[in-house]
């Protein structure tokens, strides 16, 4: 009869019985839910031996490769040693290729794209610090055609993750990334609708991805990008955005500052106070609002007061 080793103890499990039932009958206390292969509550990892292929049904390929299987679908065929899931296995290692400053308080981090990592521009991932599991979300500023993943990180005084990224990491180091999440993304059905992209600070990260995604898919409607900062020094990627607007007749870039001199072609004052005027010039607008939650909420209220329906608004609020 196959022998299962788990947490230093051994259990005999016949192939007539599922591993979860057999082991729990002998007091192992393996978690379970549906016991039918759906909920994955009984997912465990083979650390020695090979689980039957049928027990890996429905599990992400990246976890299958690491030996994960469902104890409820496993009728053991041979000896195996198992362990509980390791949270770090859920994440993909990415190698840092460049770290530079976009301005004194914003870092640009470029990484390799892990094998099998798929995303849509505008989504975000969680960065995990392997040493202690510290986790923070960062939005993707790249598009899948780029050969690197790009992130814009605002440096916060005393910030645990942003401080660590800035002071400890260097090209060649590894970062753990979650799968991409979120739905603040361009859709092909928006083809000729006007798009309003508005955000402050590193809220530009998802907007930069969404903008380049829309342009690369041949968006024909007008696109207005408002990027806000406290002053002109906060408006990073300003030259790149001006170049992009010069190359695309349907794109208008509107830099916006709260204080100080109004930038060329731009506006000053709170960013949300400018959205109504932009939306007045057309119908069927789709809005993408990104950055700190308070500002996203102020921009959302301004859009709704200007007649935009909630369903036409996508947002990526940084919390
Ligand atoms: C979906 C999502 C996407 C995000 N995308 C990005 C992104 O692309 N770029 C980016 O720079 N950040 C982004 N963030 C924010 C990011 O996840 C972290 O919250 C931020 O980097 C702070 O982490 P930290 O560990 O450096 O600071 P912490 O150690 O968590 O905080 C340090 C200090 O800063 C304060 N603080 C934390 N967050 C803020 C804030 N937003 N504004 C002002 N003070 C703050 C804390 O209260 C504390 O006093 C995103 C957040 C979410 C939820």
CSV table of C-alpha atoms and ligand atoms in Angstrom, one decimal:
chain,number,residue,atom,x,y,z
A,1,UNK,CA,0.0,0.0,0.0
A,2,UNK,CA,1.4,3.5,-0.8
A,3,UNK,CA,3.0,5.3,2.1
A,4,UNK,CA,2.3,9.0,2.5
A,5,UNK,CA,4.7,11.1,4.5
A,6,UNK,CA,3.4,14.4,6.0
A,7,UNK,CA,4.9,16.5,8.7
A,8,UNK,CA,7.3,13.7,9.8
A,9,UNK,CA,4.5,11.1,10.2
A,10,UNK,CA,3.6,8.3,7.8
A,11,UNK,CA,0.1,7.2,6.6
A,12,UNK,CA,-0.9,4.2,4.6
A,13,UNK,CA,-3.4,5.1,1.8
A,14,UNK,CA,-4.9,2.5,-0.5
A,15,UNK,CA,-5.7,3.5,-4.0
A,16,UNK,CA,-9.3,2.7,-3.3
A,17,UNK,CA,-9.6,5.9,-1.2
A,18,UNK,CA,-8.8,9.5,-1.8
A,19,UNK,CA,-5.7,10.8,-0.1
A,20,UNK,CA,-7.7,13.4,1.9
A,21,UNK,CA,-10.1,10.8,3.2
A,22,UNK,CA,-7.4,8.2,3.9
A,23,UNK,CA,-5.2,10.6,5.7
A,24,UNK,CA,-7.9,12.3,7.7
A,25,UNK,CA,-9.3,8.9,8.7
A,26,UNK,CA,-5.8,8.3,10.3
A,27,UNK,CA,-5.9,11.8,12.0
A,28,UNK,CA,-3.9,13.9,9.6
A,29,UNK,CA,-6.3,16.9,9.6
A,30,UNK,CA,-5.9,17.9,5.9
A,31,UNK,CA,-8.2,20.8,5.0
A,32,UNK,CA,-10.9,20.1,2.5
A,33,UNK,CA,-14.1,21.7,1.1
A,34,UNK,CA,-16.1,20.2,-1.8
A,35,UNK,CA,-14.1,16.9,-2.0
A,36,UNK,CA,-14.9,17.0,-5.8
A,37,UNK,CA,-11.9,18.9,-7.2
A,38,UNK,CA,-13.6,22.3,-7.5
A,39,UNK,CA,-12.8,24.4,-4.5
A,40,UNK,CA,-9.0,23.5,-4.2
A,41,UNK,CA,-9.2,23.8,-0.4
A,42,UNK,CA,-7.3,20.5,-0.1
A,43,UNK,CA,-4.4,21.5,-2.4
A,44,UNK,CA,-1.1,20.2,-1.2
A,45,UNK,CA,2.4,19.9,-2.7
A,46,UNK,CA,4.4,16.8,-3.5
A,47,UNK,CA,7.9,17.4,-2.1
A,48,UNK,CA,9.0,13.8,-3.0
A,49,UNK,CA,7.3,11.5,-5.5
A,50,UNK,CA,4.9,12.3,-8.3
A,51,UNK,CA,1.2,12.8,-7.9
A,52,UNK,CA,-1.2,11.1,-10.3
A,53,UNK,CA,-1.9,13.4,-13.3
A,54,UNK,CA,-5.7,13.2,-12.6
A,55,UNK,CA,-5.1,14.9,-9.2
A,56,UNK,CA,-3.7,18.0,-10.9
A,57,UNK,CA,-6.9,18.7,-12.9
A,58,UNK,CA,-7.8,22.4,-12.8
A,59,UNK,CA,-4.6,23.6,-11.0
A,60,UNK,CA,-2.7,26.5,-12.6
A,61,UNK,CA,0.1,25.1,-14.8
A,62,UNK,CA,2.8,27.0,-12.9
A,63,UNK,CA,1.7,25.2,-9.7
A,64,UNK,CA,1.3,21.8,-11.4
A,65,UNK,CA,5.0,22.1,-12.4
A,66,UNK,CA,5.9,22.7,-8.7
A,67,UNK,CA,4.1,19.4,-7.7
A,68,UNK,CA,0.8,20.8,-6.5
A,69,UNK,CA,-2.2,18.5,-6.6
A,70,UNK,CA,-5.7,18.1,-5.0
A,71,UNK,CA,-5.8,15.6,-2.2
A,72,UNK,CA,-9.4,14.9,-2.9
A,73,UNK,CA,-8.7,13.8,-6.5
A,74,UNK,CA,-5.6,11.7,-5.5
A,75,UNK,CA,-5.9,8.0,-5.3
A,76,UNK,CA,-2.2,7.3,-4.5
A,77,UNK,CA,-0.4,4.9,-6.8
A,78,UNK,CA,3.1,5.1,-5.1
A,79,UNK,CA,4.9,6.5,-2.1
A,80,UNK,CA,4.8,10.3,-1.8
A,81,UNK,CA,5.9,13.0,0.6
A,82,UNK,CA,3.6,16.0,0.8
A,83,UNK,CA,3.6,19.4,2.4
A,84,UNK,CA,1.1,22.2,2.9
A,85,UNK,CA,1.1,24.9,0.1
A,86,UNK,CA,3.9,27.4,0.3
A,87,UNK,CA,2.5,30.9,-0.4
A,88,UNK,CA,5.7,31.9,-2.2
A,89,UNK,CA,4.9,29.2,-4.9
A,90,UNK,CA,1.9,31.3,-5.9
A,91,UNK,CA,4.3,34.0,-7.1
A,92,UNK,CA,6.6,34.3,-10.1
A,93,UNK,CA,10.2,35.4,-9.9
A,94,UNK,CA,11.1,38.4,-12.1
A,95,UNK,CA,14.7,39.7,-12.4
A,96,UNK,CA,15.2,43.4,-12.1
A,97,UNK,CA,16.9,44.8,-15.3
A,98,UNK,CA,17.0,48.5,-14.6
A,99,UNK,CA,16.1,50.9,-11.7
A,100,UNK,CA,16.2,54.6,-12.4
A,101,UNK,CA,14.6,57.8,-11.2
A,102,UNK,CA,11.8,59.4,-13.3
A,103,UNK,CA,12.0,62.4,-10.8
A,104,UNK,CA,13.4,62.6,-7.3
A,105,UNK,CA,10.4,60.9,-5.8
A,106,UNK,CA,9.5,58.4,-8.5
A,107,UNK,CA,11.5,55.3,-9.3
A,108,UNK,CA,11.1,53.3,-12.5
A,109,UNK,CA,11.6,49.6,-12.1
A,110,UNK,CA,12.0,47.3,-15.1
A,111,UNK,CA,11.9,43.6,-14.8
A,112,UNK,CA,12.0,40.5,-17.0
A,113,UNK,CA,8.6,39.0,-17.8
A,114,UNK,CA,8.3,35.7,-15.9
A,115,UNK,CA,7.5,32.6,-18.1
A,116,UNK,CA,3.7,32.3,-18.6
A,117,UNK,CA,3.0,35.7,-17.0
A,118,UNK,CA,0.1,37.2,-18.9
A,119,UNK,CA,-1.5,40.6,-18.3
A,120,UNK,CA,-3.6,43.4,-19.8
A,121,UNK,CA,-2.2,47.0,-19.6
A,122,UNK,CA,-3.7,48.8,-16.7
A,123,UNK,CA,-3.7,45.8,-14.4
A,124,UNK,CA,-1.7,45.6,-11.2
A,125,UNK,CA,0.4,42.9,-9.5
A,126,UNK,CA,1.5,42.4,-5.9
A,127,UNK,CA,5.2,42.5,-5.2
A,128,UNK,CA,6.3,40.1,-2.4
A,129,UNK,CA,9.4,40.5,-0.4
A,130,UNK,CA,10.5,36.9,0.0
A,131,UNK,CA,12.3,37.5,3.4
A,132,UNK,CA,9.2,38.4,5.3
A,133,UNK,CA,6.2,38.2,2.9
A,134,UNK,CA,5.7,42.0,2.8
A,135,UNK,CA,3.3,42.6,0.0
A,136,UNK,CA,2.2,45.8,-1.9
A,137,UNK,CA,0.4,46.4,-5.2
A,138,UNK,CA,1.9,48.2,-8.2
A,139,UNK,CA,0.4,48.9,-11.5
A,140,UNK,CA,1.9,47.8,-14.8
A,141,UNK,CA,3.0,50.7,-17.0
A,142,UNK,CA,4.1,48.4,-19.9
A,143,UNK,CA,2.2,46.7,-22.7
A,144,UNK,CA,2.6,43.0,-23.6
A,145,UNK,CA,4.6,44.0,-26.8
A,146,UNK,CA,7.3,45.4,-24.6
A,147,UNK,CA,10.0,42.8,-23.7
A,148,UNK,CA,10.1,44.1,-20.0
A,149,UNK,CA,7.6,44.8,-17.3
A,150,UNK,CA,7.6,48.4,-16.2
A,151,UNK,CA,6.5,49.9,-12.8
A,152,UNK,CA,6.5,53.5,-11.4
A,153,UNK,CA,7.1,53.5,-7.7
A,154,UNK,CA,6.5,56.6,-5.6
A,155,UNK,CA,9.0,56.9,-2.8
A,156,UNK,CA,7.2,57.5,0.5
A,157,UNK,CA,9.0,58.7,3.6
A,158,UNK,CA,9.3,55.6,5.9
A,159,UNK,CA,7.7,53.5,3.2
A,160,UNK,CA,8.6,49.9,3.9
A,161,UNK,CA,8.2,48.5,0.3
A,162,UNK,CA,9.1,51.6,-1.6
A,163,UNK,CA,12.1,52.3,0.7
A,164,UNK,CA,13.3,48.7,0.3
A,165,UNK,CA,13.0,48.8,-3.5
A,166,UNK,CA,14.9,52.1,-3.6
A,167,UNK,CA,17.7,51.3,-1.2
A,168,UNK,CA,18.3,47.6,-1.3
A,169,UNK,CA,17.5,46.3,-4.8
A,170,UNK,CA,19.7,46.4,-7.8
A,171,UNK,CA,19.7,45.0,-11.4
A,172,UNK,CA,20.0,41.2,-11.3
A,173,UNK,CA,18.1,40.9,-8.0
A,174,UNK,CA,14.8,38.9,-8.0
A,175,UNK,CA,11.3,40.1,-7.0
A,176,UNK,CA,8.3,37.9,-6.5
A,177,UNK,CA,5.2,38.9,-8.5
A,178,UNK,CA,1.6,37.7,-8.2
A,179,UNK,CA,-0.6,37.2,-11.2
A,180,UNK,CA,-1.9,40.4,-12.8
A,181,UNK,CA,-5.3,41.5,-11.4
A,182,UNK,CA,-7.9,44.3,-12.0
A,183,UNK,CA,-10.1,45.4,-14.8
A,184,UNK,CA,-9.0,49.0,-15.5
A,185,UNK,CA,-8.2,48.1,-19.1
A,186,UNK,CA,-8.9,49.3,-22.6
A,187,UNK,CA,-11.4,47.2,-24.7
A,188,UNK,CA,-11.4,46.9,-28.5
A,189,UNK,CA,-15.1,47.9,-28.4
A,190,UNK,CA,-14.0,51.4,-27.4
A,191,UNK,CA,-12.5,51.9,-30.9
A,192,UNK,CA,-14.0,55.3,-31.9
A,193,UNK,CA,-15.3,56.5,-28.5
A,194,UNK,CA,-13.5,59.4,-26.8
A,195,UNK,CA,-11.3,58.4,-23.9
A,196,UNK,CA,-10.5,60.5,-20.9
A,197,UNK,CA,-7.4,59.4,-19.0
A,198,UNK,CA,-6.7,61.2,-15.8
A,199,UNK,CA,-4.4,60.6,-12.8
A,200,UNK,CA,-1.9,62.2,-10.4
A,201,UNK,CA,1.6,61.1,-9.4
A,202,UNK,CA,2.3,57.4,-10.1
A,203,UNK,CA,-1.4,57.1,-11.2
A,204,UNK,CA,0.3,57.7,-14.6
A,205,UNK,CA,1.7,54.1,-14.5
A,206,UNK,CA,-1.6,52.3,-15.4
A,207,UNK,CA,-2.6,55.3,-17.7
A,208,UNK,CA,0.7,55.0,-19.6
A,209,UNK,CA,0.0,51.3,-20.3
A,210,UNK,CA,-3.7,51.9,-21.2
A,211,UNK,CA,-2.8,54.8,-23.5
A,212,UNK,CA,-0.1,52.8,-25.4
A,213,UNK,CA,-2.4,49.8,-25.5
A,214,UNK,CA,-5.2,51.9,-27.1
A,215,UNK,CA,-2.8,53.5,-29.6
A,216,UNK,CA,-1.3,50.2,-30.6
A,217,UNK,CA,-4.8,48.7,-31.2
A,218,UNK,CA,-5.5,51.6,-33.6
A,219,UNK,CA,-8.0,53.5,-31.4
A,220,UNK,CA,-9.5,56.2,-33.6
A,221,UNK,CA,-11.5,58.3,-31.1
A,222,UNK,CA,-9.9,61.2,-29.4
A,223,UNK,CA,-7.9,60.6,-26.3
A,224,UNK,CA,-7.2,63.2,-23.6
A,225,UNK,CA,-4.6,62.5,-21.0
A,226,UNK,CA,-4.4,64.7,-17.9
A,227,UNK,CA,-1.5,64.0,-15.6
A,228,UNK,CA,-1.4,66.0,-12.4
A,229,UNK,CA,1.2,66.8,-9.9
A,230,UNK,CA,1.8,69.3,-7.0
A,231,UNK,CA,4.2,71.3,-9.2
A,232,UNK,CA,5.9,70.9,-12.6
A,233,UNK,CA,8.7,68.8,-11.1
A,234,UNK,CA,6.2,66.0,-10.4
A,235,UNK,CA,5.2,65.7,-14.1
A,236,UNK,CA,7.5,62.8,-15.0
A,237,UNK,CA,7.6,61.4,-18.6
A,238,UNK,CA,6.5,64.8,-19.7
A,239,UNK,CA,8.8,64.7,-22.8
A,240,UNK,CA,7.7,61.2,-23.8
A,241,UNK,CA,4.1,62.2,-23.5
A,242,UNK,CA,4.6,65.3,-25.6
A,243,UNK,CA,6.4,63.2,-28.3
A,244,UNK,CA,3.5,60.7,-28.2
A,245,UNK,CA,0.9,63.4,-28.7
A,246,UNK,CA,3.0,64.9,-31.5
A,247,UNK,CA,2.9,61.5,-33.3
A,248,UNK,CA,-0.8,60.9,-32.8
A,249,UNK,CA,-3.3,63.5,-34.0
A,250,UNK,CA,-6.1,62.0,-31.8
A,251,UNK,CA,-4.1,62.4,-28.6
A,252,UNK,CA,-4.0,65.5,-26.4
A,253,UNK,CA,-1.7,65.6,-23.4
A,254,UNK,CA,-2.7,68.1,-20.7
A,255,UNK,CA,-0.2,68.5,-17.8
A,256,UNK,CA,-1.8,69.8,-14.7
A,257,UNK,CA,-0.2,71.4,-11.6
A,258,UNK,CA,-1.8,72.3,-8.3
A,259,UNK,CA,0.8,75.0,-7.5
A,260,UNK,CA,3.3,77.0,-9.5
A,261,UNK,CA,3.6,77.9,-13.1
A,262,UNK,CA,1.1,76.5,-15.5
A,263,UNK,CA,3.0,74.1,-17.9
A,264,UNK,CA,3.0,74.7,-21.6
A,265,UNK,CA,-0.3,73.4,-23.0
A,266,UNK,CA,-1.4,72.6,-19.5
A,267,UNK,CA,-3.7,73.8,-16.7
A,268,UNK,CA,-3.4,74.6,-13.0
A,269,UNK,CA,-5.6,73.9,-10.0
A,270,UNK,CA,-7.1,70.6,-8.7
A,271,UNK,CA,-7.2,68.0,-11.5
A,272,UNK,CA,-10.9,67.2,-10.9
A,273,UNK,CA,-11.9,70.8,-11.6
A,274,UNK,CA,-10.8,70.4,-15.2
A,275,UNK,CA,-12.6,67.2,-16.1
A,276,UNK,CA,-16.0,68.7,-16.8
A,277,UNK,CA,-14.6,71.0,-19.5
A,278,UNK,CA,-12.9,68.1,-21.2
A,279,UNK,CA,-16.0,66.0,-21.1
A,280,UNK,CA,-18.1,68.8,-22.6
A,281,UNK,CA,-16.4,68.3,-26.0
A,282,UNK,CA,-18.1,65.0,-27.0
A,283,UNK,CA,-20.4,62.1,-26.2
A,284,UNK,CA,-20.0,58.5,-25.1
A,285,UNK,CA,-16.8,59.2,-23.1
A,286,UNK,CA,-15.0,56.4,-21.4
A,287,UNK,CA,-13.0,57.5,-18.4
A,288,UNK,CA,-9.9,55.9,-16.7
A,289,UNK,CA,-9.1,57.5,-13.3
A,290,UNK,CA,-6.0,56.4,-11.5
A,291,UNK,CA,-3.9,57.3,-8.5
A,292,UNK,CA,-4.5,57.9,-4.8
A,293,UNK,CA,-8.0,56.9,-3.7
A,294,UNK,CA,-9.1,60.4,-2.5
A,295,UNK,CA,-8.2,62.0,-5.8
A,296,UNK,CA,-9.8,59.2,-7.8
A,297,UNK,CA,-13.0,59.7,-5.8
A,298,UNK,CA,-12.9,63.4,-6.4
A,299,UNK,CA,-12.4,62.8,-10.2
A,300,UNK,CA,-15.2,60.2,-10.2
A,301,UNK,CA,-17.7,62.7,-8.6
A,302,UNK,CA,-16.7,65.4,-11.2
A,303,UNK,CA,-17.2,62.9,-14.1
A,304,UNK,CA,-20.6,61.9,-12.7
A,305,UNK,CA,-21.7,65.5,-12.2
A,306,UNK,CA,-20.7,66.1,-15.8
A,307,UNK,CA,-23.2,63.4,-16.9
A,308,UNK,CA,-20.9,60.4,-17.2
A,309,UNK,CA,-22.5,57.1,-16.2
A,310,UNK,CA,-20.8,55.1,-13.5
A,311,UNK,CA,-20.5,52.2,-16.0
A,312,UNK,CA,-18.3,54.4,-18.3
A,313,UNK,CA,-15.7,54.9,-15.6
A,314,UNK,CA,-12.8,52.5,-14.9
A,315,UNK,CA,-10.5,53.2,-12.0
A,316,UNK,CA,-7.3,52.0,-10.3
A,317,UNK,CA,-7.4,53.5,-6.8
A,318,UNK,CA,-4.2,53.1,-4.8
A,319,UNK,CA,-5.8,52.9,-1.4
B,1,LIG,C1,-4.3,48.5,-6.9
B,1,LIG,C2,-3.2,49.4,-6.4
B,1,LIG,C3,-2.2,49.8,-7.3
B,1,LIG,C4,-1.1,50.6,-6.9
B,1,LIG,N1,-0.2,51.0,-7.8
B,1,LIG,C5,0.8,51.7,-7.5
B,1,LIG,C6,1.8,52.2,-8.4
B,1,LIG,O1,1.7,51.9,-9.6
B,1,LIG,N2,2.8,53.0,-8.0
B,1,LIG,C7,2.9,53.4,-6.6
B,1,LIG,O2,3.8,54.2,-6.3
B,1,LIG,N3,2.0,53.0,-5.7
B,1,LIG,C8,1.0,52.1,-6.1
B,1,LIG,N4,0.1,51.7,-5.1
B,1,LIG,C9,0.4,51.9,-3.7
B,1,LIG,C10,1.4,50.9,-3.1
B,1,LIG,O3,0.7,49.6,-3.1
B,1,LIG,C11,1.8,51.1,-1.7
B,1,LIG,O4,0.7,51.4,-0.9
B,1,LIG,C12,2.8,52.3,-1.6
B,1,LIG,O5,3.9,52.1,-2.4
B,1,LIG,C13,3.3,52.5,-0.1
B,1,LIG,O6,3.9,51.3,0.3
B,1,LIG,P1,5.1,51.4,1.3
B,1,LIG,O7,5.3,50.0,1.8
B,1,LIG,O8,6.3,52.0,0.6
B,1,LIG,O9,4.7,52.4,2.4
B,1,LIG,P2,4.1,52.0,3.8
B,1,LIG,O10,5.2,51.4,4.7
B,1,LIG,O11,2.9,51.1,3.6
B,1,LIG,O12,3.6,53.4,4.3
B,1,LIG,C14,4.6,54.4,4.7
B,1,LIG,C15,3.9,55.7,5.1
B,1,LIG,O13,3.3,56.2,4.0
B,1,LIG,C16,1.9,56.4,4.2
B,1,LIG,N5,1.3,56.0,2.9
B,1,LIG,C17,1.0,54.8,2.4
B,1,LIG,N6,0.5,54.9,1.2
B,1,LIG,C18,0.3,56.2,0.9
B,1,LIG,C19,-0.2,57.0,-0.1
B,1,LIG,N7,-0.7,56.4,-1.3
B,1,LIG,N8,-0.1,58.4,0.0
B,1,LIG,C20,0.4,59.0,1.0
B,1,LIG,N9,0.9,58.3,2.1
B,1,LIG,C21,0.9,57.0,2.0
B,1,LIG,C22,1.6,55.4,5.3
B,1,LIG,O14,0.4,55.8,6.0
B,1,LIG,C23,2.8,55.5,6.1
B,1,LIG,O15,2.8,56.6,7.0
B,1,LIG,C24,-1.0,50.9,-5.5
B,1,LIG,C25,-1.9,50.4,-4.6
B,1,LIG,C26,-3.0,49.7,-5.0
B,1,LIG,C27,-4.0,49.2,-4.0
